[in-house]
């Protein structure tokens, strides 16, 4: 990934970032802090203006993009005190084989190895649901398990 920096006399600086998906993101930073964001097919092409930000907006967006508000992690390299286990949220889709079954009937634990520790239904969260808890389309299952168990759960829910 290459970034090109160009001085714009009397204006500020322009930064061109070549995108992996193709094209170029260009940012013009004015001396007064204003920023303009463009998307261009290549460095020599004209661009479509996507954003025109004042100084405060540009600084806030820069902080967000830098990760000051939220820093994503690579879950494959995530280390937590749960050993190999991770917690994930899996939605039971309308028409899923699990729609209308109880947790016991779903055999999630036996077939996938993942354990459902909560179910969110709309604004209600049921912690540690009983075996006779009936699943419904739209439910969000909160489950703990290894990456492999989570993958098996996702496959099971989609059946």
PDB file of C-alpha atoms in Angstrom, residues 9-157:
ATOM      1  CA  UNK A   9       0.926  25.763  -2.519  1.00  0.00           C
ATOM      2  CA  UNK A  10      -1.543  28.152  -0.920  1.00  0.00           C
ATOM      3  CA  UNK A  11      -3.936  25.280  -0.149  1.00  0.00           C
ATOM      4  CA  UNK A  12      -2.268  22.604   2.014  1.00  0.00           C
ATOM      5  CA  UNK A  13      -1.279  19.022   1.273  1.00  0.00           C
ATOM      6  CA  UNK A  14      -2.797  16.164  -0.698  1.00  0.00           C
ATOM      7  CA  UNK A  15      -2.423  12.520   0.284  1.00  0.00           C
ATOM      8  CA  UNK A  16      -3.171   9.720  -2.188  1.00  0.00           C
ATOM      9  CA  UNK A  17      -3.653   6.195  -0.843  1.00  0.00           C
ATOM     10  CA  UNK A  18      -3.689   3.342  -3.339  1.00  0.00           C
ATOM     11  CA  UNK A  19      -6.511   0.996  -2.339  1.00  0.00           C
ATOM     12  CA  UNK A  20      -6.213  -2.788  -2.392  1.00  0.00           C
ATOM     13  CA  UNK A  21      -9.635  -2.992  -4.046  1.00  0.00           C
ATOM     14  CA  UNK A  22      -8.421  -0.674  -6.805  1.00  0.00           C
ATOM     15  CA  UNK A  23      -8.569   3.044  -7.167  1.00  0.00           C
ATOM     16  CA  UNK A  24      -7.188   5.820  -5.013  1.00  0.00           C
ATOM     17  CA  UNK A  25      -8.481   7.606  -1.921  1.00  0.00           C
ATOM     18  CA  UNK A  26      -7.322  11.228  -1.959  1.00  0.00           C
ATOM     19  CA  UNK A  27      -7.413  13.547   1.041  1.00  0.00           C
ATOM     20  CA  UNK A  28      -6.806  17.275   0.672  1.00  0.00           C
ATOM     21  CA  UNK A  29      -5.901  18.846   4.021  1.00  0.00           C
ATOM     22  CA  UNK A  30      -6.239  22.624   3.897  1.00  0.00           C
ATOM     23  CA  UNK A  31      -4.036  24.935   5.968  1.00  0.00           C
ATOM     24  CA  UNK A  32      -7.062  25.822   8.138  1.00  0.00           C
ATOM     25  CA  UNK A  33      -7.712  22.130   8.942  1.00  0.00           C
ATOM     26  CA  UNK A  34     -10.593  21.548   6.541  1.00  0.00           C
ATOM     27  CA  UNK A  35     -10.428  18.252   4.649  1.00  0.00           C
ATOM     28  CA  UNK A  36     -11.881  16.960   1.424  1.00  0.00           C
ATOM     29  CA  UNK A  37     -12.039  13.235   0.655  1.00  0.00           C
ATOM     30  CA  UNK A  38     -12.174  11.991  -2.942  1.00  0.00           C
ATOM     31  CA  UNK A  39     -12.310   8.573  -4.621  1.00  0.00           C
ATOM     32  CA  UNK A  40     -10.535   8.314  -7.963  1.00  0.00           C
ATOM     33  CA  UNK A  41     -10.004   5.499 -10.448  1.00  0.00           C
ATOM     34  CA  UNK A  42      -6.265   6.217 -10.453  1.00  0.00           C
ATOM     35  CA  UNK A  43      -3.858   9.000  -9.433  1.00  0.00           C
ATOM     36  CA  UNK A  44      -4.259  10.823 -12.744  1.00  0.00           C
ATOM     37  CA  UNK A  45      -8.055  10.635 -12.948  1.00  0.00           C
ATOM     38  CA  UNK A  46     -10.521  13.197 -11.715  1.00  0.00           C
ATOM     39  CA  UNK A  47     -12.348  12.205  -8.583  1.00  0.00           C
ATOM     40  CA  UNK A  48     -15.728  12.113  -6.952  1.00  0.00           C
ATOM     41  CA  UNK A  49     -15.889  14.197  -3.767  1.00  0.00           C
ATOM     42  CA  UNK A  50     -17.143  11.988  -0.954  1.00  0.00           C
ATOM     43  CA  UNK A  51     -16.770  14.279   2.067  1.00  0.00           C
ATOM     44  CA  UNK A  52     -16.133  17.906   2.874  1.00  0.00           C
ATOM     45  CA  UNK A  53     -15.215  18.177   6.573  1.00  0.00           C
ATOM     46  CA  UNK A  54     -14.475  21.128   8.814  1.00  0.00           C
ATOM     47  CA  UNK A  55     -11.418  20.950  11.064  1.00  0.00           C
ATOM     48  CA  UNK A  56     -13.264  19.486  14.053  1.00  0.00           C
ATOM     49  CA  UNK A  57     -15.030  16.841  11.951  1.00  0.00           C
ATOM     50  CA  UNK A  58     -11.767  15.901  10.223  1.00  0.00           C
ATOM     51  CA  UNK A  59      -9.978  15.478  13.553  1.00  0.00           C
ATOM     52  CA  UNK A  60     -12.814  13.338  14.971  1.00  0.00           C
ATOM     53  CA  UNK A  61     -12.953  11.139  11.855  1.00  0.00           C
ATOM     54  CA  UNK A  62      -9.169  10.788  11.909  1.00  0.00           C
ATOM     55  CA  UNK A  63      -9.324   9.617  15.524  1.00  0.00           C
ATOM     56  CA  UNK A  64     -11.964   7.058  14.657  1.00  0.00           C
ATOM     57  CA  UNK A  65     -10.004   5.732  11.672  1.00  0.00           C
ATOM     58  CA  UNK A  66      -6.821   5.627  13.742  1.00  0.00           C
ATOM     59  CA  UNK A  67      -8.546   3.402  16.282  1.00  0.00           C
ATOM     60  CA  UNK A  68      -8.742   5.858  19.162  1.00  0.00           C
ATOM     61  CA  UNK A  69     -12.460   5.051  19.598  1.00  0.00           C
ATOM     62  CA  UNK A  70     -12.370   1.356  18.763  1.00  0.00           C
ATOM     63  CA  UNK A  71      -9.496  -0.845  17.804  1.00  0.00           C
ATOM     64  CA  UNK A  72     -10.376  -3.995  15.931  1.00  0.00           C
ATOM     65  CA  UNK A  73      -8.516  -7.201  16.661  1.00  0.00           C
ATOM     66  CA  UNK A  74      -7.637 -10.263  14.652  1.00  0.00           C
ATOM     67  CA  UNK A  75      -9.807 -12.878  16.394  1.00  0.00           C
ATOM     68  CA  UNK A  76      -7.553 -15.667  15.164  1.00  0.00           C
ATOM     69  CA  UNK A  77      -4.753 -14.176  17.280  1.00  0.00           C
ATOM     70  CA  UNK A  78      -6.966 -13.149  20.200  1.00  0.00           C
ATOM     71  CA  UNK A  79      -5.740 -14.296  23.583  1.00  0.00           C
ATOM     72  CA  UNK A  80      -8.254 -14.348  26.409  1.00  0.00           C
ATOM     73  CA  UNK A  81      -8.377 -16.117  29.766  1.00  0.00           C
ATOM     74  CA  UNK A  82     -10.837 -18.657  28.349  1.00  0.00           C
ATOM     75  CA  UNK A  83      -8.113 -20.836  26.819  1.00  0.00           C
ATOM     76  CA  UNK A  84      -9.058 -21.663  23.241  1.00  0.00           C
ATOM     77  CA  UNK A  85     -12.677 -20.610  23.775  1.00  0.00           C
ATOM     78  CA  UNK A  86     -14.220 -17.429  22.411  1.00  0.00           C
ATOM     79  CA  UNK A  87     -17.675 -15.910  22.747  1.00  0.00           C
ATOM     80  CA  UNK A  88     -19.635 -15.207  19.585  1.00  0.00           C
ATOM     81  CA  UNK A  89     -23.162 -14.138  18.630  1.00  0.00           C
ATOM     82  CA  UNK A  90     -25.029 -16.223  16.053  1.00  0.00           C
ATOM     83  CA  UNK A  91     -28.460 -15.338  14.691  1.00  0.00           C
ATOM     84  CA  UNK A  92     -31.140 -17.976  14.225  1.00  0.00           C
ATOM     85  CA  UNK A  93     -32.564 -17.099  10.831  1.00  0.00           C
ATOM     86  CA  UNK A  94     -36.223 -17.301   9.891  1.00  0.00           C
ATOM     87  CA  UNK A  95     -36.747 -20.807   8.526  1.00  0.00           C
ATOM     88  CA  UNK A  96     -33.686 -22.232  10.309  1.00  0.00           C
ATOM     89  CA  UNK A  97     -34.041 -25.880  11.363  1.00  0.00           C
ATOM     90  CA  UNK A  98     -33.646 -24.595  14.936  1.00  0.00           C
ATOM     91  CA  UNK A  99     -36.649 -22.236  14.688  1.00  0.00           C
ATOM     92  CA  UNK A 100     -39.286 -23.675  17.052  1.00  0.00           C
ATOM     93  CA  UNK A 101     -37.023 -26.237  18.729  1.00  0.00           C
ATOM     94  CA  UNK A 102     -35.925 -26.234  22.345  1.00  0.00           C
ATOM     95  CA  UNK A 103     -32.246 -26.024  23.227  1.00  0.00           C
ATOM     96  CA  UNK A 104     -32.375 -29.714  24.185  1.00  0.00           C
ATOM     97  CA  UNK A 105     -33.991 -30.688  20.858  1.00  0.00           C
ATOM     98  CA  UNK A 106     -31.472 -28.591  18.934  1.00  0.00           C
ATOM     99  CA  UNK A 107     -28.590 -30.708  20.274  1.00  0.00           C
ATOM    100  CA  UNK A 108     -26.294 -27.697  19.818  1.00  0.00           C
ATOM    101  CA  UNK A 109     -23.859 -28.745  22.556  1.00  0.00           C
ATOM    102  CA  UNK A 110     -23.675 -32.369  21.411  1.00  0.00           C
ATOM    103  CA  UNK A 111     -23.397 -31.656  17.696  1.00  0.00           C
ATOM    104  CA  UNK A 112     -21.133 -28.596  17.772  1.00  0.00           C
ATOM    105  CA  UNK A 113     -19.418 -28.511  21.161  1.00  0.00           C
ATOM    106  CA  UNK A 114     -20.435 -24.864  21.639  1.00  0.00           C
ATOM    107  CA  UNK A 115     -22.433 -23.885  24.708  1.00  0.00           C
ATOM    108  CA  UNK A 116     -25.276 -21.355  24.509  1.00  0.00           C
ATOM    109  CA  UNK A 117     -24.809 -19.041  27.500  1.00  0.00           C
ATOM    110  CA  UNK A 118     -27.545 -16.533  26.636  1.00  0.00           C
ATOM    111  CA  UNK A 119     -30.230 -15.799  24.068  1.00  0.00           C
ATOM    112  CA  UNK A 120     -31.181 -12.293  23.045  1.00  0.00           C
ATOM    113  CA  UNK A 121     -34.701 -11.920  21.710  1.00  0.00           C
ATOM    114  CA  UNK A 122     -35.443  -8.359  20.741  1.00  0.00           C
ATOM    115  CA  UNK A 123     -34.606  -6.198  23.746  1.00  0.00           C
ATOM    116  CA  UNK A 124     -34.820  -9.130  26.201  1.00  0.00           C
ATOM    117  CA  UNK A 125     -31.795 -11.220  27.137  1.00  0.00           C
ATOM    118  CA  UNK A 126     -32.229 -14.644  28.732  1.00  0.00           C
ATOM    119  CA  UNK A 127     -29.056 -15.616  30.588  1.00  0.00           C
ATOM    120  CA  UNK A 128     -28.200 -19.298  30.948  1.00  0.00           C
ATOM    121  CA  UNK A 129     -31.395 -20.508  29.231  1.00  0.00           C
ATOM    122  CA  UNK A 130     -32.882 -23.841  30.349  1.00  0.00           C
ATOM    123  CA  UNK A 131     -32.892 -26.896  28.089  1.00  0.00           C
ATOM    124  CA  UNK A 132     -36.621 -26.380  27.436  1.00  0.00           C
ATOM    125  CA  UNK A 133     -36.093 -22.798  26.175  1.00  0.00           C
ATOM    126  CA  UNK A 134     -37.684 -22.627  22.707  1.00  0.00           C
ATOM    127  CA  UNK A 135     -35.641 -20.952  19.980  1.00  0.00           C
ATOM    128  CA  UNK A 136     -37.254 -18.650  17.432  1.00  0.00           C
ATOM    129  CA  UNK A 137     -36.225 -17.023  14.182  1.00  0.00           C
ATOM    130  CA  UNK A 138     -34.450 -13.743  14.924  1.00  0.00           C
ATOM    131  CA  UNK A 139     -32.979 -14.974  18.224  1.00  0.00           C
ATOM    132  CA  UNK A 140     -29.356 -14.099  18.795  1.00  0.00           C
ATOM    133  CA  UNK A 141     -27.479 -16.970  20.440  1.00  0.00           C
ATOM    134  CA  UNK A 142     -24.548 -16.013  22.652  1.00  0.00           C
ATOM    135  CA  UNK A 143     -22.263 -19.040  22.682  1.00  0.00           C
ATOM    136  CA  UNK A 144     -18.879 -19.988  24.049  1.00  0.00           C
ATOM    137  CA  UNK A 145     -16.590 -22.425  22.274  1.00  0.00           C
ATOM    138  CA  UNK A 146     -13.440 -22.818  20.230  1.00  0.00           C
ATOM    139  CA  UNK A 147     -13.145 -21.402  16.699  1.00  0.00           C
ATOM    140  CA  UNK A 148     -14.010 -24.855  15.337  1.00  0.00           C
ATOM    141  CA  UNK A 149     -17.017 -25.219  17.629  1.00  0.00           C
ATOM    142  CA  UNK A 150     -18.246 -21.748  16.685  1.00  0.00           C
ATOM    143  CA  UNK A 151     -17.919 -22.603  12.991  1.00  0.00           C
ATOM    144  CA  UNK A 152     -19.897 -25.809  13.561  1.00  0.00           C
ATOM    145  CA  UNK A 153     -22.573 -23.806  15.419  1.00  0.00           C
ATOM    146  CA  UNK A 154     -22.889 -21.349  12.534  1.00  0.00           C
ATOM    147  CA  UNK A 155     -23.290 -24.282  10.127  1.00  0.00           C
ATOM    148  CA  UNK A 156     -25.866 -25.917  12.439  1.00  0.00           C
ATOM    149  CA  UNK A 157     -27.913 -22.707  12.716  1.00  0.00           C
TER     150      UNK A 157
END
